[in-house]
Amino acid sequence: MNFRIIIYSTILIVCSACQHATKKPSSLKTNSAEVTKLAVISINDVYRINGIDNGDTGGLARVRELRKKIEEKYQHVLFLHAGDFLHPSFISKQDDGRAMITSLNMMDGALGEFDDNMVVTWGNHEFDKGRMEHVPLMNELLSQAEFNWLDSNITWKKDALEAENNLKQLLFPVGDKTVGLFSFTTDIVHPDYIESFTDYETTAKAYVPQLRAAGADFVIALTHHWLQDDRALMNLPAKYRPDIIFGGHEHYAQIEQVNNNWILKADADAASAVVAEITLDSSTTSVTPQIISLDHSFPKDTATAQLTQVLEDENDVAYCRQLNQTDDCLERKLGHTKVKLMAEETEIRRFETNLGNALADLSLQAFAQCDADIALLNSGSIRLNQNLPAHSDITVKHLEEMFPYSSDLRLIEFDRQLLPQIINHSISSWTANGHWLQIAGMAYIHDPETTTASHIHLKNERCGDEPTKTTIRAVVPYYLISDHTDHDGYSMINESMQVSCDANGAEVKRLLTEYLNQQATGLAVTRDFRICNTSRDQCD
C-alpha cells in the first residue's frame, strides 16, 4: 500500500492569519490567473461536531476555518463529505443527527442559505435508522440540510424518502471548464427504504460516460467504501474511470495513485482534511493533493465553534435531565487511569491496545462460568477515538462516547477450524477498519507486510503444540452474529451458534463501569503482546 503525505506550499497557507470570509465562493473576487483552477476540500467519517481530545483535534469549526482560507485563495471551491456523519455518536444518540445537520449547514458560514458548492454522499452509518418507521425522521433531516446529496448508486423505494435534494450526478462549472461528480455508497447496510444498491463497476460505467457526454472535462467520484474497491474502480478501463476519488469509510488518512489518478481519504472526526488543487486547461490536467492536519495548532472559526458548543452543551444537559440528574452528570468521575489508555482509532482498529485488552478480558471473565475460551470484540464498537492521558479521570461521558451502540455480548460455540478464518478476516484490509478484533484468551502473530496471521493458539495451549480443543466457546458482541446485521463481514459465525449462558446480554459498558468502581487506585492495564505485530514488536 502506498501511503504518502505530500506537502506543497503553493496549495494552502495554513499558518498565516486571514480575514473572516462570510460570502460564498461565487461572490469572491475573480482572479483571472486561476479561472481554470479548482480547489476541493474533502472530509469523511465525522461523528463529533466538536472534534476529539477535548476539542483539541478536529471538529467542524476547524473545517470551516480551512474552507475560509481556501476560498480566499481560489475562486472555485468544492466542499465534499464522503459519508458517515448522522450516526453513531453520543450526540446523535440523543437527537438523531439534527445537531450534525445544523453544524454542516454552517460550513458556508451562514445558516439558512443553501450551499450549492457543498456535496455529500451517503455512508453506511447514515442508515443506522433504517426501518420504515424512520422515514419521517430521514425526510426531516433531508429537508433541514442546506447542501447537495449524491446518491448515484442508490434506488429508493417508491414513496419512501423524499429525495428532491438527492442527485444522481452533478455538473460544476469552473471558468470555461466543467467538473462532473457522481457517488458510490457501500451496501453493507441495507435499510428498509432502499430498493437496491448498484455495484461500483455498473455505477461507474453508467455515470462516467454520461458526465463526459454532458461536457465534464474532469470527473470526480465521491465514494464511501473500502480502499480495495476504490482501487478496483480506478483499474476499470479508462473510459469508465473517474479522474479522482475522494473517499471515506476507513477512518484513516490515505493518499494513493492508481493509473496516475489519485485516491484521497482523510482521518475520521476531521482530525485531518484532504485538499486538492485541480488545474484544468486545454492541454493538461494536474492534481496537487495534500492532507491537512487539523490539530490544536489549526485555528477554529469563531461562529462555528460557538454554534457547535451550544449544540453540544444543550444535548448534554438534556441527557442529564432525562435521567433526573444534575445538568453536569456526564462529568461525573467513574474512575482514574494511571496509564495512557489507547483508544484512538488508528491504534485500536489496527493493533492490540491496553484498553482493548481490558475490555476483552472483562468480557471473557463475565462468561467464565460458562467455560468461555476466548473473547472477540470488533473495534468498531469501541468509538471513543481518542487516547486518555495517564493520570486522568474517566467520566460518564467517556463511556457514553465509547459505546454509542448497545454493547451486549453473547456466547457462541464453533468448530476450531473456523478460528483462522475469523482471525484472517480481522487482519484483512488493514487500514483502521472496524472489523479488527481486540481479543482475550488467545494469541497470534500478525505480519502486515505479508497480510498473514500465524501461531494462532489459545492462552492455555503452548504455541506449536497440537490443539487440545476441537470446539471453541467465544464471547462476541451480538452485532457479529445477529440475523439483522452484516456481522462486520464475519459470515462464518451466526446466531445458530449461540450457547445458553446466564451471562448472555451482559454489556461491555456496564462491565467497564463496575470494574472502574473496583479500582480504587486507578487502572494500570497493559499490552501483553497477545497480538504480536511484526512491524513494531519483537515476535519470536
Coordinates of C-alpha atoms in Angstrom, one line a residue:
M1 CA 0.0 0.0 0.0
N2 CA 1.3 3.4 -1.0
F3 CA 0.7 5.8 1.9
R4 CA 2.3 9.2 1.1
I5 CA 1.9 12.6 2.6
I6 CA 2.6 15.3 0.1
I7 CA 3.2 18.9 1.1
Y8 CA 3.0 21.7 -1.5
S9 CA 3.4 25.2 -0.2
T10 CA 1.5 26.5 -3.3
I11 CA -1.8 25.0 -2.4
L12 CA -2.6 26.4 1.0
I13 CA -1.3 28.8 3.5
V14 CA -2.2 27.2 6.8
C15 CA -0.3 29.3 9.3
S16 CA -1.0 32.9 8.3
A17 CA -3.8 34.9 9.7
C18 CA -6.8 35.6 7.4
Q19 CA -9.8 37.8 7.3
H20 CA -13.1 36.0 8.1
A21 CA -14.9 35.5 4.7
T22 CA -18.6 35.0 5.0
K23 CA -19.6 35.2 1.4
K24 CA -19.9 32.1 -0.8
P25 CA -17.3 31.3 -3.4
S26 CA -19.4 32.7 -6.2
S27 CA -19.1 36.1 -4.6
L28 CA -15.4 36.1 -4.1
K29 CA -13.1 38.3 -6.1
T30 CA -12.2 36.9 -9.6
N31 CA -8.5 36.1 -10.3
S32 CA -8.2 35.6 -14.0
A33 CA -5.0 33.6 -13.5
E34 CA -6.9 30.9 -11.6
V35 CA -10.2 30.6 -13.6
T36 CA -9.2 27.1 -14.6
K37 CA -8.1 26.1 -11.1
L38 CA -10.4 24.2 -8.7
A39 CA -9.7 23.6 -5.0
V40 CA -11.5 20.6 -3.5
I41 CA -11.8 20.1 0.3
S42 CA -12.9 16.7 1.4
I43 CA -13.7 15.2 4.8
N44 CA -15.2 11.9 5.8
D45 CA -16.5 9.8 8.8
V46 CA -17.1 12.8 11.1
Y47 CA -19.2 11.9 14.1
R48 CA -18.3 14.6 16.6
I49 CA -19.1 18.2 15.8
N50 CA -16.5 19.5 18.3
G51 CA -13.8 17.0 17.5
I52 CA -11.8 14.8 19.8
D53 CA -9.2 15.2 22.5
N54 CA -11.5 17.6 24.4
G55 CA -11.8 19.7 21.3
D56 CA -8.1 20.0 20.6
T57 CA -8.2 17.9 17.4
G58 CA -10.6 18.1 14.5
G59 CA -14.1 19.4 14.7
L60 CA -16.2 21.3 12.2
A61 CA -15.1 24.8 13.4
R62 CA -11.6 24.0 12.1
V63 CA -13.1 22.6 8.9
R64 CA -15.0 25.9 8.4
E65 CA -11.8 27.9 9.0
L66 CA -10.0 25.7 6.5
R67 CA -12.7 26.4 3.9
K68 CA -12.5 30.1 4.5
K69 CA -8.7 30.1 3.9
I70 CA -9.1 28.1 0.7
E71 CA -11.9 30.4 -0.5
E72 CA -9.6 33.4 -0.1
K73 CA -7.1 31.8 -2.4
Y74 CA -9.3 30.2 -5.0
Q75 CA -12.3 31.4 -7.0
H76 CA -13.7 27.9 -7.5
V77 CA -14.0 25.7 -4.4
L78 CA -15.9 22.5 -3.9
F79 CA -16.5 21.2 -0.3
L80 CA -17.2 17.4 -0.1
H81 CA -18.2 15.0 2.6
A82 CA -17.6 11.3 1.7
G83 CA -20.2 9.9 4.1
D84 CA -20.8 8.8 7.7
F85 CA -22.0 11.8 9.9
L86 CA -25.6 11.3 11.0
H87 CA -24.6 8.4 13.3
P88 CA -23.2 7.0 15.6
S89 CA -22.2 9.4 18.3
F90 CA -23.3 10.3 21.8
I91 CA -25.0 13.4 20.5
S92 CA -26.8 11.6 17.6
K93 CA -28.0 9.0 20.1
Q94 CA -30.0 11.8 21.7
D95 CA -31.0 14.0 18.7
D96 CA -30.9 11.5 15.7
G97 CA -28.4 13.6 13.8
R98 CA -30.1 17.0 14.0
A99 CA -27.1 18.8 15.5
M100 CA -24.8 17.4 12.8
I101 CA -27.1 18.7 10.1
T102 CA -27.1 22.1 11.7
S103 CA -23.3 22.1 12.1
L104 CA -22.8 21.1 8.4
N105 CA -25.2 23.8 7.3
M106 CA -22.7 26.2 8.9
M107 CA -19.8 25.1 6.6
D108 CA -20.5 28.0 4.3
G109 CA -20.6 30.4 7.2
A110 CA -24.3 31.1 7.1
L111 CA -27.3 29.2 8.4
G112 CA -30.5 29.4 6.3
E113 CA -28.8 29.6 2.9
F114 CA -28.4 26.7 0.5
D115 CA -24.8 25.8 -0.2
D116 CA -24.5 25.0 -3.9
N117 CA -20.8 24.2 -3.6
M118 CA -21.2 21.6 -0.8
V119 CA -21.8 17.9 -1.8
V120 CA -22.2 14.9 0.5
T121 CA -22.8 11.3 -0.2
W122 CA -24.4 8.6 2.0
G123 CA -22.2 6.4 4.3
N124 CA -23.4 3.2 5.8
H125 CA -24.0 5.0 9.2
E126 CA -26.5 7.3 7.6
F127 CA -28.7 4.2 7.6
D128 CA -28.4 3.4 11.3
K129 CA -32.1 4.5 11.4
G130 CA -33.0 2.1 8.7
R131 CA -36.6 0.9 9.3
M132 CA -39.6 2.2 7.5
E133 CA -40.7 3.8 10.8
H134 CA -37.7 6.1 10.4
V135 CA -38.7 7.5 7.0
P136 CA -40.3 10.6 8.6
L137 CA -37.1 11.3 10.6
M138 CA -34.9 10.9 7.5
N139 CA -37.2 13.2 5.5
E140 CA -37.0 15.8 8.2
L141 CA -33.2 15.6 8.2
L142 CA -33.1 15.9 4.4
S143 CA -35.4 18.9 4.5
Q144 CA -33.2 20.6 7.0
A145 CA -30.0 20.0 5.0
E146 CA -28.7 23.1 3.1
F147 CA -26.4 21.2 0.8
N148 CA -26.4 18.6 -2.1
W149 CA -26.7 14.9 -1.5
L150 CA -25.4 12.5 -4.2
D151 CA -26.9 9.0 -4.4
S152 CA -25.7 7.7 -7.7
N153 CA -25.9 4.0 -6.9
I154 CA -29.0 4.0 -4.7
T155 CA -32.5 3.2 -5.8
W156 CA -35.0 4.3 -3.1
K157 CA -38.3 2.5 -2.5
K158 CA -41.3 4.3 -4.0
D159 CA -43.0 6.8 -1.7
A160 CA -40.2 6.4 0.9
L161 CA -37.6 9.1 1.2
E162 CA -38.4 12.5 -0.3
A163 CA -35.2 12.8 -2.3
E164 CA -35.6 16.1 -4.0
N165 CA -32.2 17.2 -2.8
N166 CA -30.6 13.9 -3.8
L167 CA -28.8 13.8 -7.2
K168 CA -27.6 11.0 -9.3
Q169 CA -24.9 13.3 -10.8
L170 CA -23.8 16.9 -10.7
L171 CA -22.1 19.3 -13.0
F172 CA -20.0 22.1 -11.5
P173 CA -18.7 25.0 -13.7
V174 CA -15.1 26.0 -13.3
G175 CA -14.5 29.0 -15.5
D176 CA -14.9 27.7 -19.0
K177 CA -14.5 24.1 -17.8
T178 CA -16.9 21.7 -16.2
V179 CA -16.4 19.2 -13.4
G180 CA -18.7 16.3 -13.1
L181 CA -19.5 14.3 -9.9
F182 CA -21.1 11.0 -9.1
S183 CA -21.1 8.9 -5.9
F184 CA -20.9 5.4 -4.6
T185 CA -22.1 4.1 -1.3
T186 CA -21.3 0.7 0.1
D187 CA -24.2 -1.8 0.6
I188 CA -23.0 -3.3 3.9
V189 CA -26.2 -1.8 5.5
H190 CA -29.5 -2.2 3.6
P191 CA -32.2 -0.1 5.1
D192 CA -35.9 -1.0 4.5
Y193 CA -36.5 2.2 2.5
I194 CA -33.8 1.4 -0.2
E195 CA -34.8 -0.9 -3.0
S196 CA -31.2 -1.7 -4.2
F197 CA -27.6 -0.5 -4.4
T198 CA -25.8 -0.7 -7.8
D199 CA -22.3 -2.1 -7.6
Y200 CA -19.3 0.2 -8.2
E201 CA -18.5 -1.1 -11.7
T202 CA -22.0 -0.7 -13.0
T203 CA -22.2 2.7 -11.4
A204 CA -19.0 3.9 -13.0
K205 CA -19.9 2.5 -16.4
A206 CA -23.2 4.4 -16.3
Y207 CA -22.0 7.8 -14.9
V208 CA -18.5 8.4 -16.2
P209 CA -19.5 8.3 -19.9
Q210 CA -22.7 10.2 -19.1
L211 CA -20.9 13.0 -17.4
R212 CA -18.3 13.3 -20.1
A213 CA -21.0 13.3 -22.8
A214 CA -22.7 16.2 -20.8
G215 CA -19.5 18.2 -21.1
A216 CA -17.5 17.2 -18.0
D217 CA -13.8 17.9 -18.5
F218 CA -12.9 16.2 -15.2
V219 CA -14.9 13.6 -13.3
I220 CA -14.9 13.2 -9.5
A221 CA -16.1 10.1 -7.7
L222 CA -17.3 10.7 -4.1
T223 CA -17.2 7.3 -2.5
H224 CA -17.9 5.5 0.8
H225 CA -16.5 2.0 0.6
W226 CA -13.3 0.0 1.2
L227 CA -10.0 1.2 -0.3
Q228 CA -9.6 -2.0 -2.3
D229 CA -12.9 -1.1 -4.0
D230 CA -11.6 2.3 -4.8
R231 CA -8.5 0.7 -6.3
A232 CA -10.7 -1.6 -8.4
L233 CA -12.7 1.4 -9.6
M234 CA -9.5 3.1 -10.7
N235 CA -8.5 -0.1 -12.5
L236 CA -11.6 -0.1 -14.8
P237 CA -11.0 0.7 -18.5
A238 CA -10.1 4.3 -19.0
K239 CA -13.5 5.3 -20.5
Y240 CA -15.2 4.2 -17.2
R241 CA -12.6 5.6 -14.8
P242 CA -13.1 8.8 -12.8
D243 CA -10.2 11.2 -12.8
I244 CA -10.0 11.3 -9.0
I245 CA -11.7 9.7 -6.0
F246 CA -12.4 11.5 -2.7
G247 CA -13.5 8.7 -0.3
G248 CA -14.3 7.6 3.2
H249 CA -15.1 4.5 5.3
E250 CA -11.7 3.5 6.8
H251 CA -11.2 6.4 9.2
Y252 CA -7.6 6.6 8.2
A253 CA -5.9 9.3 6.1
Q254 CA -4.8 7.8 2.8
I255 CA -3.3 9.2 -0.4
E256 CA -2.6 6.8 -3.2
Q257 CA -2.2 6.7 -7.0
V258 CA -3.7 4.1 -9.3
N259 CA -3.2 4.5 -13.1
N260 CA -1.9 8.0 -12.3
N261 CA -5.2 9.0 -10.7
W262 CA -5.4 9.9 -7.0
I263 CA -7.5 8.2 -4.3
L264 CA -7.7 10.5 -1.3
K265 CA -9.2 10.0 2.2
A266 CA -8.9 11.9 5.4
D267 CA -8.8 10.9 9.1
A268 CA -12.1 10.4 10.9
D269 CA -13.7 13.2 13.0
A270 CA -11.9 15.8 10.9
A271 CA -8.6 15.2 12.5
S272 CA -7.4 16.0 9.0
A273 CA -8.9 17.1 5.7
V274 CA -8.0 16.5 2.1
V275 CA -7.3 19.5 -0.1
A276 CA -6.6 19.0 -3.8
E277 CA -5.8 21.7 -6.3
I278 CA -7.0 20.7 -9.7
T279 CA -5.7 22.7 -12.7
L280 CA -7.8 22.4 -15.8
D281 CA -6.7 23.7 -19.2
S282 CA -6.9 22.6 -22.8
S283 CA -3.7 20.6 -22.9
T284 CA -3.1 19.1 -19.5
T285 CA -4.8 18.4 -16.2
S286 CA -2.8 18.3 -13.0
V287 CA -3.8 17.5 -9.4
T288 CA -1.8 18.6 -6.4
P289 CA -3.1 16.7 -3.3
Q290 CA -2.5 17.4 0.4
I291 CA -3.6 16.1 3.8
I292 CA -4.1 19.0 6.2
S293 CA -3.8 18.2 9.9
L294 CA -6.5 19.9 11.9
D295 CA -4.8 19.7 15.3
H296 CA -4.7 22.1 18.2
S297 CA -2.5 24.5 16.2
F298 CA -5.1 25.0 13.5
P299 CA -7.5 27.8 14.4
K300 CA -11.2 27.5 14.7
D301 CA -13.9 29.6 13.1
T302 CA -15.4 31.5 16.0
A303 CA -19.0 31.5 14.9
T304 CA -19.0 27.8 14.1
A305 CA -17.2 27.0 17.4
Q306 CA -19.9 28.9 19.3
L307 CA -22.6 27.1 17.4
T308 CA -21.3 23.6 17.9
Q309 CA -20.5 24.3 21.6
V310 CA -24.1 25.4 22.2
L311 CA -25.5 22.4 20.4
E312 CA -23.2 20.0 22.5
D313 CA -24.0 21.7 25.8
E314 CA -27.7 21.6 25.1
N315 CA -27.5 17.9 24.3
D316 CA -25.6 17.1 27.5
V317 CA -28.0 19.0 29.7
A318 CA -31.0 17.3 28.0
Y319 CA -29.4 13.9 28.5
C320 CA -28.9 14.5 32.3
R321 CA -32.4 15.9 32.8
Q322 CA -34.0 12.9 31.1
L323 CA -32.3 10.8 33.8
N324 CA -33.4 13.3 36.6
Q325 CA -29.8 14.1 37.3
T326 CA -27.9 17.3 37.7
D327 CA -27.0 19.2 34.5
D328 CA -23.3 18.2 34.8
C329 CA -24.0 14.4 35.3
L330 CA -21.8 13.5 32.3
E331 CA -18.8 14.9 34.1
R332 CA -19.2 12.5 37.0
K333 CA -16.0 10.6 37.6
L334 CA -16.2 6.9 37.3
G335 CA -12.6 6.1 37.8
H336 CA -9.0 7.1 37.1
T337 CA -6.2 5.8 34.8
K338 CA -2.6 5.6 35.9
V339 CA -1.5 4.8 32.3
K340 CA -2.3 6.3 28.9
L341 CA -5.4 4.4 27.6
M342 CA -5.1 3.7 23.8
A343 CA -8.5 4.2 22.1
E344 CA -7.6 6.4 19.1
E345 CA -8.9 4.6 16.0
T346 CA -5.7 4.3 14.0
E347 CA -4.4 2.3 17.0
I348 CA -7.4 0.4 18.4
R349 CA -8.5 -0.6 14.8
R350 CA -5.1 -1.9 13.8
F351 CA -3.2 -3.1 16.9
E352 CA -3.6 -4.7 20.2
T353 CA -4.1 -1.9 22.8
N354 CA -4.2 -1.8 26.5
L355 CA -7.8 -0.6 26.5
G356 CA -8.8 -3.3 24.0
N357 CA -7.2 -5.9 26.2
A358 CA -9.0 -4.7 29.3
L359 CA -12.4 -4.7 27.6
A360 CA -11.8 -8.2 26.0
D361 CA -10.6 -9.6 29.4
L362 CA -13.6 -8.2 31.2
S363 CA -15.9 -9.8 28.6
L364 CA -14.2 -13.2 28.9
Q365 CA -14.3 -13.1 32.7
A366 CA -18.0 -12.4 32.6
F367 CA -18.6 -15.7 30.9
A368 CA -16.1 -17.8 32.8
Q369 CA -18.9 -19.8 34.5
C370 CA -20.0 -20.9 31.0
D371 CA -16.5 -22.2 30.1
A372 CA -15.7 -19.4 27.6
D373 CA -12.4 -19.9 25.9
I374 CA -11.9 -16.5 24.1
A375 CA -13.4 -13.1 23.6
L376 CA -13.6 -11.3 20.3
L377 CA -14.6 -7.6 20.3
N378 CA -14.9 -5.8 16.9
S379 CA -13.0 -2.5 17.5
G380 CA -15.7 -0.6 15.5
S381 CA -17.9 -1.0 18.6
I382 CA -15.3 1.0 20.7
R383 CA -15.8 4.5 19.3
L384 CA -14.1 6.9 21.7
N385 CA -11.4 7.8 19.0
Q386 CA -9.1 9.5 21.4
N387 CA -6.4 8.4 23.9
L388 CA -7.0 9.2 27.6
P389 CA -3.8 10.6 29.1
A390 CA -2.2 8.9 32.1
H391 CA -3.3 10.2 35.5
S392 CA -6.6 11.5 34.0
D393 CA -10.2 10.9 35.2
I394 CA -12.6 8.6 33.3
T395 CA -16.1 10.2 33.2
V396 CA -19.6 9.1 32.3
K397 CA -19.3 10.9 29.0
H398 CA -16.2 9.0 28.1
L399 CA -18.1 5.7 28.4
E400 CA -21.2 7.1 26.6
E401 CA -19.0 8.2 23.7
M402 CA -17.1 4.9 23.8
F403 CA -20.2 2.9 23.4
P404 CA -22.9 4.7 21.4
Y405 CA -24.3 1.4 20.4
S406 CA -25.6 -1.4 22.6
S407 CA -22.6 -3.4 23.7
D408 CA -24.4 -6.7 24.7
L409 CA -22.4 -9.9 24.5
R410 CA -23.3 -13.5 23.6
L411 CA -21.6 -16.8 23.9
I412 CA -21.2 -18.9 20.8
E413 CA -19.6 -22.3 20.1
F414 CA -18.0 -23.2 16.8
D415 CA -15.6 -25.7 15.2
R416 CA -11.9 -24.9 15.9
Q417 CA -11.2 -24.8 12.2
L418 CA -13.1 -21.6 11.9
L419 CA -10.8 -19.7 14.2
P420 CA -8.1 -19.0 11.5
Q421 CA -10.9 -17.7 9.1
I422 CA -12.1 -15.3 11.8
I423 CA -8.6 -14.0 12.5
N424 CA -7.7 -13.7 8.8
H425 CA -10.8 -11.6 8.4
S426 CA -9.8 -9.5 11.4
I427 CA -6.5 -8.6 9.7
S428 CA -7.9 -8.0 6.2
S429 CA -8.0 -4.5 4.7
W430 CA -5.6 -3.4 7.4
T431 CA -6.4 0.3 7.2
A432 CA -8.1 1.1 10.6
N433 CA -11.3 -0.9 9.8
G434 CA -13.9 -1.6 12.5
H435 CA -13.8 -5.3 12.0
W436 CA -10.4 -5.5 13.6
L437 CA -10.7 -7.7 16.7
Q438 CA -9.5 -6.9 20.2
I439 CA -9.0 -10.4 21.8
A440 CA -8.7 -12.3 25.0
G441 CA -7.9 -15.9 25.9
M442 CA -5.7 -16.4 22.8
A443 CA -2.7 -15.1 20.9
Y444 CA -1.3 -14.9 17.4
I445 CA 1.4 -13.2 15.3
H446 CA 0.3 -10.6 12.7
D447 CA 2.6 -9.8 9.8
P448 CA 1.0 -6.8 8.0
E449 CA 3.6 -7.0 5.2
T450 CA 2.5 -10.4 4.1
T451 CA -1.1 -10.0 5.5
T452 CA -0.8 -13.2 7.4
A453 CA -1.7 -14.4 10.9
S454 CA 0.4 -17.3 12.3
H455 CA 0.9 -19.2 15.6
I456 CA -2.8 -18.9 16.4
H457 CA -3.4 -20.6 19.8
L458 CA -5.4 -20.4 22.9
K459 CA -3.9 -18.9 26.0
N460 CA -3.8 -22.3 27.8
E461 CA -2.1 -24.0 24.9
R462 CA 1.6 -24.0 24.1
C463 CA 2.2 -22.4 20.7
G464 CA 3.1 -25.1 18.2
D465 CA 1.6 -28.0 20.1
E466 CA -1.4 -30.0 18.8
P467 CA -4.6 -28.1 19.8
T468 CA -6.3 -29.6 22.8
K469 CA -9.8 -28.5 21.9
T470 CA -11.8 -29.2 18.7
T471 CA -14.6 -26.7 19.5
I472 CA -14.2 -23.1 20.9
R473 CA -16.6 -21.1 23.0
A474 CA -16.2 -17.4 22.2
V475 CA -17.7 -14.3 23.7
V476 CA -18.7 -11.9 20.9
P477 CA -20.9 -8.8 20.6
Y478 CA -24.4 -9.7 19.4
Y479 CA -23.8 -7.5 16.3
L480 CA -21.3 -10.0 15.0
I481 CA -23.9 -12.8 14.9
S482 CA -27.2 -11.1 14.6
D483 CA -29.6 -12.1 11.7
H484 CA -30.2 -8.4 11.2
T485 CA -26.6 -7.2 10.5
D486 CA -23.8 -7.9 8.1
H487 CA -21.8 -9.4 11.0
D488 CA -19.0 -6.9 10.1
G489 CA -18.0 -9.4 7.5
Y490 CA -17.8 -12.4 9.8
S491 CA -20.0 -14.5 7.7
M492 CA -18.6 -17.7 9.2
I493 CA -20.4 -17.1 12.5
N494 CA -24.2 -16.7 13.2
E495 CA -27.0 -16.8 15.7
S496 CA -27.4 -20.6 15.4
M497 CA -24.1 -21.0 17.2
Q498 CA -25.3 -19.3 20.4
V499 CA -25.0 -21.2 23.6
S500 CA -27.2 -20.8 26.6
C501 CA -25.5 -18.9 29.4
D502 CA -26.8 -16.6 32.2
A503 CA -24.2 -14.0 31.2
N504 CA -25.7 -13.6 27.7
G505 CA -26.8 -10.0 27.3
A506 CA -24.0 -8.6 29.6
E507 CA -23.0 -5.1 28.4
V508 CA -19.3 -4.2 27.9
K509 CA -20.1 -0.6 29.1
R510 CA -21.6 -2.0 32.4
L511 CA -18.7 -4.4 32.9
L512 CA -16.2 -1.5 32.5
T513 CA -18.2 0.8 34.8
E514 CA -18.2 -1.9 37.5
Y515 CA -14.5 -2.6 37.0
L516 CA -13.7 1.1 37.4
N517 CA -15.6 1.3 40.6
Q518 CA -13.5 -1.5 42.0
Q519 CA -10.1 0.1 41.1
A520 CA -9.6 2.5 44.0
T521 CA -6.0 3.3 42.9
G522 CA -6.8 3.6 39.2
L523 CA -6.3 1.5 36.1
A524 CA -2.9 0.1 35.2
V525 CA -3.8 -2.0 32.2
T526 CA -1.1 -3.0 29.7
R527 CA -0.3 -4.8 26.5
D528 CA 0.9 -8.3 26.8
F529 CA 1.6 -9.0 23.1
R530 CA -1.3 -11.3 22.6
I531 CA -1.3 -9.8 19.1
C532 CA 2.4 -9.5 18.2
N533 CA 2.8 -7.2 15.2
T534 CA 6.0 -7.9 13.3
S535 CA 6.2 -4.3 12.1
R536 CA 6.6 -2.9 15.6
D537 CA 7.2 -5.8 18.0
Q538 CA 9.9 -8.4 18.5
C539 CA 7.9 -11.6 17.6
D540 CA 9.6 -14.9 18.4

